[in-house]
XYZ file of C-alpha atoms in Angstrom:
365
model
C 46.250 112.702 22.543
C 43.064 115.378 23.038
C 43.158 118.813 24.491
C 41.680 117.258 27.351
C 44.674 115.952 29.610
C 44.672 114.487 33.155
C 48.302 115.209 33.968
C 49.430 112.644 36.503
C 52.551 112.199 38.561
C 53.013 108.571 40.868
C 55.082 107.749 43.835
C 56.180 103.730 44.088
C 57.071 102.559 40.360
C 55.859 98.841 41.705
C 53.602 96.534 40.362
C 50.314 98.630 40.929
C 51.355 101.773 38.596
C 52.914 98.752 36.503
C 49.545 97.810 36.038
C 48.211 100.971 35.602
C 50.469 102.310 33.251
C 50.662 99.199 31.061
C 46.315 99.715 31.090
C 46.693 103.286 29.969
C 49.081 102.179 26.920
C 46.385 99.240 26.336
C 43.336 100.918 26.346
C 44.732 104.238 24.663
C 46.600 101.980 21.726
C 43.869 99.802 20.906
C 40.213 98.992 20.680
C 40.013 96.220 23.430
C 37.826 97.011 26.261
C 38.088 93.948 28.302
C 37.769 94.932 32.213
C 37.428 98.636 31.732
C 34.094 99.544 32.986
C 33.953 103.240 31.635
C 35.019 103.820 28.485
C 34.369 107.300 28.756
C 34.265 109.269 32.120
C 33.356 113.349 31.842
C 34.828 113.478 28.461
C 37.640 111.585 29.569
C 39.546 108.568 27.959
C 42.635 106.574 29.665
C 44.092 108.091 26.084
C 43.942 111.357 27.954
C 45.608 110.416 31.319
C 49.385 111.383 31.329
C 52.325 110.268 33.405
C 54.349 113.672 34.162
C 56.489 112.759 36.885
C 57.381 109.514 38.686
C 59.422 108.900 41.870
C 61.122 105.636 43.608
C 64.236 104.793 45.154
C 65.043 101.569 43.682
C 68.612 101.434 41.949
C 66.990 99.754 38.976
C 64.144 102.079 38.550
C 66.029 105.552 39.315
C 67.457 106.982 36.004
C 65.473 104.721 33.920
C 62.164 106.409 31.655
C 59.222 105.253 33.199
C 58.154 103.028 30.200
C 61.201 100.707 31.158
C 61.108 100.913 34.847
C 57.827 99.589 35.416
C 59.274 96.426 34.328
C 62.137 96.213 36.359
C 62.806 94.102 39.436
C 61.055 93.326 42.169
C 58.444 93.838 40.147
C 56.812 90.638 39.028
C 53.252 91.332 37.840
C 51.373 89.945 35.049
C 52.650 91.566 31.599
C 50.039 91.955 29.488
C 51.105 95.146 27.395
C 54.698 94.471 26.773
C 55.526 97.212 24.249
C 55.164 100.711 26.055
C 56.174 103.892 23.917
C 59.229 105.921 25.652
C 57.153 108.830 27.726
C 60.312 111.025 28.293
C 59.481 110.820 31.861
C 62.770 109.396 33.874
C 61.814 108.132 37.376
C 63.683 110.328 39.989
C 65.051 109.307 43.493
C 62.688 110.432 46.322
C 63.287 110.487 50.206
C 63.222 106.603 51.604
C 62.524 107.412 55.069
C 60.325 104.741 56.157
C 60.070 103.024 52.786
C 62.080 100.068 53.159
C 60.991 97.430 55.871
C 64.602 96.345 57.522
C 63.475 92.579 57.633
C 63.234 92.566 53.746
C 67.501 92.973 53.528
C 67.464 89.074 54.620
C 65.621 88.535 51.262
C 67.082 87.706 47.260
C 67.666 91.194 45.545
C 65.329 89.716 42.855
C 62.499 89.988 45.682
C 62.680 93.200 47.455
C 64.248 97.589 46.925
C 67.375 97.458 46.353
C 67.926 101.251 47.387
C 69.165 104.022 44.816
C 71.976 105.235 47.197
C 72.430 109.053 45.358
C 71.034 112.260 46.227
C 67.326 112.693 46.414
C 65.538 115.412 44.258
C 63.262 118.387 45.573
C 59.826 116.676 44.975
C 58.128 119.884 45.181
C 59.821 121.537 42.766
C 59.490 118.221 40.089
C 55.859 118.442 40.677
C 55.555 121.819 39.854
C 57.632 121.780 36.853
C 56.105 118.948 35.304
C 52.359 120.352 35.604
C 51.078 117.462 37.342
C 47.931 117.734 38.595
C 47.276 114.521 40.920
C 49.830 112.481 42.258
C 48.951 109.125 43.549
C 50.815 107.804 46.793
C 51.983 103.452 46.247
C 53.894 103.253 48.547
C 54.919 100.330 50.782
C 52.304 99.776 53.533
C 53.592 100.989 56.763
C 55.193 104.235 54.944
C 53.871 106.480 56.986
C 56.266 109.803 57.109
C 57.443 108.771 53.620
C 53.260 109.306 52.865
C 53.323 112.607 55.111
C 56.124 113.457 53.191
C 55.128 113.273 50.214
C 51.327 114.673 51.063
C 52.906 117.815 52.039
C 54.610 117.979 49.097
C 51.854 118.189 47.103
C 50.358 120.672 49.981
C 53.086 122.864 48.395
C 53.041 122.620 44.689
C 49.170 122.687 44.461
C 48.747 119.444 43.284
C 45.777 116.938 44.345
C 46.173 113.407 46.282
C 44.946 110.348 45.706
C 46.297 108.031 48.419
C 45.975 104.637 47.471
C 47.883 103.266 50.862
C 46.475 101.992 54.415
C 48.119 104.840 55.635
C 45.413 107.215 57.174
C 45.146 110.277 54.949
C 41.776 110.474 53.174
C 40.288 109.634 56.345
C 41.964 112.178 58.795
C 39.992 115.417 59.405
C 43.614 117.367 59.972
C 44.476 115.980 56.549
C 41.203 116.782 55.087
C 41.122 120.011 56.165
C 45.391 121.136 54.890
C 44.084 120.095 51.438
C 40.472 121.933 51.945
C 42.183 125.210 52.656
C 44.384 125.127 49.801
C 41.075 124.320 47.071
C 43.002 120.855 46.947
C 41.007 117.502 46.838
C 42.094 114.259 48.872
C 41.124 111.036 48.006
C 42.071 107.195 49.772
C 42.004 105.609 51.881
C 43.641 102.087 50.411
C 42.708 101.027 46.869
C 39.796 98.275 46.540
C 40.599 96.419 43.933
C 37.612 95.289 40.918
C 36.923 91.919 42.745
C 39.402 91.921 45.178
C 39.060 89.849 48.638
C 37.697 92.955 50.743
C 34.859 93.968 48.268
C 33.887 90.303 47.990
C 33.822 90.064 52.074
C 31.898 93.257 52.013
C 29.352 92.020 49.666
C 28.598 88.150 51.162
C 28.511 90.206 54.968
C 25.846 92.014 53.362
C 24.409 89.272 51.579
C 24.054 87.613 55.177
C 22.423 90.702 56.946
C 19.777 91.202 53.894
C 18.644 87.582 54.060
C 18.288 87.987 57.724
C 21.187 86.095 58.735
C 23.127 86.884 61.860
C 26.771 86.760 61.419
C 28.276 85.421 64.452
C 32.507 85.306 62.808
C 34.302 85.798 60.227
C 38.032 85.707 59.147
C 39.667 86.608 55.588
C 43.289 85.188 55.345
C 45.659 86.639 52.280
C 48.619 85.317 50.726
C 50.832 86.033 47.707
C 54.416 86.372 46.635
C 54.685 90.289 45.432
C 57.299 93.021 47.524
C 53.440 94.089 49.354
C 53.593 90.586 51.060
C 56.936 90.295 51.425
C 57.204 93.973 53.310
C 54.116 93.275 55.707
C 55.796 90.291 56.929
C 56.640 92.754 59.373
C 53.852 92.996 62.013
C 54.538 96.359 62.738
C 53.616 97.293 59.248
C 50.788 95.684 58.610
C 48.889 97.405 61.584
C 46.860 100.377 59.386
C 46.512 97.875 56.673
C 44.853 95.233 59.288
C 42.427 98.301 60.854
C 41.676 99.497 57.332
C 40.654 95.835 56.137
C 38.394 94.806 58.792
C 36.552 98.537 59.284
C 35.867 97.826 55.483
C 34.258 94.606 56.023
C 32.864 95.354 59.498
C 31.198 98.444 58.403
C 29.182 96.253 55.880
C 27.434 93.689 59.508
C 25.050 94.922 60.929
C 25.318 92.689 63.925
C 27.533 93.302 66.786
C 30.515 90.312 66.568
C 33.266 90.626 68.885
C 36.580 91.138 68.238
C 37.677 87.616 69.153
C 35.420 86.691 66.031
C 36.769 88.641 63.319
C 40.341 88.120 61.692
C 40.858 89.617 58.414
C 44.139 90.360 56.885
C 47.783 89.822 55.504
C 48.671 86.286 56.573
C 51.848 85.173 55.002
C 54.753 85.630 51.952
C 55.367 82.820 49.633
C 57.624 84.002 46.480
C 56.035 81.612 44.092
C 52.762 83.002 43.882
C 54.777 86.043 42.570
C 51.491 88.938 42.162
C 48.934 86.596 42.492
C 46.894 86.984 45.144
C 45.015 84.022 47.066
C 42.388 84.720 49.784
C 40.694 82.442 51.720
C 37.022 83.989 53.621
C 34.818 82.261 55.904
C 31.475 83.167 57.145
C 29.849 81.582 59.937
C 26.523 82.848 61.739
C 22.902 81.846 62.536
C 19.634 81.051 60.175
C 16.437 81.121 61.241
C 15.451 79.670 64.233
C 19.209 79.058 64.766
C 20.113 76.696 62.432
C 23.619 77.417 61.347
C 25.631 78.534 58.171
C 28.935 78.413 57.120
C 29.948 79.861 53.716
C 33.855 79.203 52.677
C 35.463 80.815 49.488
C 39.009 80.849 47.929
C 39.599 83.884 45.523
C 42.566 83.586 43.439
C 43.820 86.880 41.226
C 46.566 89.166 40.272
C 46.676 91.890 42.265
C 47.460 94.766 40.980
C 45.805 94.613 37.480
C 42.862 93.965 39.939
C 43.897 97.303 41.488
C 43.929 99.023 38.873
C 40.753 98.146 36.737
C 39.911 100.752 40.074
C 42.029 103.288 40.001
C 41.726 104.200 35.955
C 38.050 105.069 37.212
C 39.387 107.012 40.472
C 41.612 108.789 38.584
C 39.139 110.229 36.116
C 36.387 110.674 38.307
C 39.108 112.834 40.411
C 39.220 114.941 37.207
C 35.383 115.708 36.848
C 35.719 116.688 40.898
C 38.722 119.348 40.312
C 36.937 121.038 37.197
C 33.768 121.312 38.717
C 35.029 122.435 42.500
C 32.539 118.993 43.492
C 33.836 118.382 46.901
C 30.914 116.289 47.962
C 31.818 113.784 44.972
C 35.211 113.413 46.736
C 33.507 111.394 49.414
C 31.737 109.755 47.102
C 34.511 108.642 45.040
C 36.342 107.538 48.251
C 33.592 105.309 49.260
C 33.714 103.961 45.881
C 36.892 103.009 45.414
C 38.986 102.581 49.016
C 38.841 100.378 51.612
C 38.787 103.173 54.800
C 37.239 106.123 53.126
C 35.947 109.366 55.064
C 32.337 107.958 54.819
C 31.616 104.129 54.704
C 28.832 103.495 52.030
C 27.700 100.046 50.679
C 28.895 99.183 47.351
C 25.661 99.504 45.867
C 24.815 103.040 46.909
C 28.412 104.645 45.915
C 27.662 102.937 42.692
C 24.778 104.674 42.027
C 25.244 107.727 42.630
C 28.594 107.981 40.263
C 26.737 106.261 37.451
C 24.326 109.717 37.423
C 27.764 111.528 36.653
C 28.926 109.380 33.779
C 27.181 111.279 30.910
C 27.011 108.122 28.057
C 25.276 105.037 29.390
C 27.057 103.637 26.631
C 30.310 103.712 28.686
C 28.644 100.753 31.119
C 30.271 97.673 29.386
């Protein structure tokens, strides 16, 4: 490993940092670049990206170095780097608070948290011990005070947030402002994944209003079988994930569609599909003269590998940000990569204006 380390700690050892962490060990360990769209960001390789710290409250993750854990149940991701060196890191118990959605206790163990039932650790004090220097939030959708919790932690040990979560952090002035004071940068909301179903809506809804087409409804429907699906069964849950889905996609139509027209969001749990997601999007609206359109796709992908192909770019981009005090490229970055960022942007234009800060064009695969 180089001089040059991004020292990282993650709450919610699930099947996103699974993903992650088995794409840090892939890309770092060998010379295969499939999916990884910068090689090279500000000096920075996934080689250079280090997990310091890790938190969960799962009684088969707590206790175990992080290397094992990410394969433990629920998790049930693709596996595509199966041999991770031991990091020394052992994932320790945080505060559950809202963590755990009540309905999921009706469910196999195999399927959903088990909960770690000993003490929890002072977060604060981990974090500051083990240098990290961003900490990224996966929590279950609908954590909300777990997220707060956790937010302020890193309030207190200095460390920045990336929030990856439709819980509304990134976006909220009060939040934005508590990390401003304290020279900290905040990025989120709620990870877009490389082709996921909400960058893919985005994209046809703009499609639509650039060929002059009036959009008149729309509906994106999601199912799959991972502990994400199985949680938000819970309609009380899925309420910030629902509002930061369609503001994504709605921010991207130009014409006015009432809300009667648009459905977009979590739609049901079925175990098979394990992290394999399958979306469903349908786009129906006026040509010219009024003749009409109707545009169906089906999407089918793993999740959280989709998630984070992302978030190794996030991550780094975070980096370049923090050394160079850049607080305008936080926005930036948060339009780039999150479904209910500070600033909407289209796709294209956040784009853009990161590729001007990736020094070697040669990164662009």
């Amino acid at each position: 490993m180089s001089e040059k380390q991004i020292k990282l700690a993650i709450c919610g050892i699930g099947n996103c940092a699974s993903s992650l962490i088995q794409g840090i060990s892939r890309f770092s360990t060998s010379g295969e670049l499939t999916g990884l769209k910068y090689r090279v960001i500000n000096g920075y390789k996934l080689s250079d990206v280090q997990i310091v710290a890790a938190f969960d409250i799962d009684n088969r993750k707590v206790g175990k170095d992080v290397s094992e854990a990410i394969f433990e149940s629920p998790n049930n991701t693709l596996i595509f780097q199966d041999k991770i060196e031991k990091m020394g890191v052992i994932v320790q118990k945080g505060p559950t608070l809202d963590g755990i959605a009540p309905h999921t206790g009706n469910f196999p163990e195999n399927q959903r948290i088990v909960e770690y039932k000993g003490p929890d650790v002072d977060v604060v004090s981990v974090l500051r011990e083990s240098g990290a220097e961003i900490f990224i939030n996966y929590l279950p959708v609908g954590s909300q005070v777990a997220t707060e919790f956790y937010a302020n932690a890193c309030l207190e040990a200095g460390v920045h947030f990336i929030n990856a979560i439709p819980v509304f952090i990134a976006s909220d002035e009060k939040w934005r402002k508590k990390f401003s004071d304290k020279g900290l940068c905040l990025i989120g909301d709620d990870i877009k994944s490389q082709v996921g179903a909400t960058i893919v809506h985005r994209l046809l809804s703009r499609l639509f209003n650039k060929r002059g087409v009036d959009i008149e409804k729309t509906y994106q429907l999601n199912v799959g079988g991972n502990t994400d699906f199985l949680n938000m069964k819970d309609n009380a849950r899925i309420i910030s994930k629902k509002v930061s889905k369609t503001q994504s996609v709605r921010s991207q139509i130009s014409s006015q569609i009432s809300d009667d027209n648009v459905h977009i969001g979590p739609s049901d749990y079925v175990p098979w599909l394990k992290d394999n997601k399958v979306a469903f999007i349908r786009l129906e609206g006026f040509l010219f003269g009024g003749a009409p359109i109707e545009l169906d796709v089906r999407l089918s992908v793993e999740d959280s590998p989709n998630s984070a192909g992302v978030m190794v770019d996030v991550i780094r981009f975070m980096k370049l940000a923090i050394e160079n005090k850049n607080y305008d490229l936080v926005d930036i970055v948060s339009a780039y990569g999150f479904k209910s960022p500070r600033t909407q942007m289209s796709d294209e234009d956040s784009w853009s204006i990161l590729e001007k800060y990736v020094k070697n064009n040669d990164n662009i695969l």
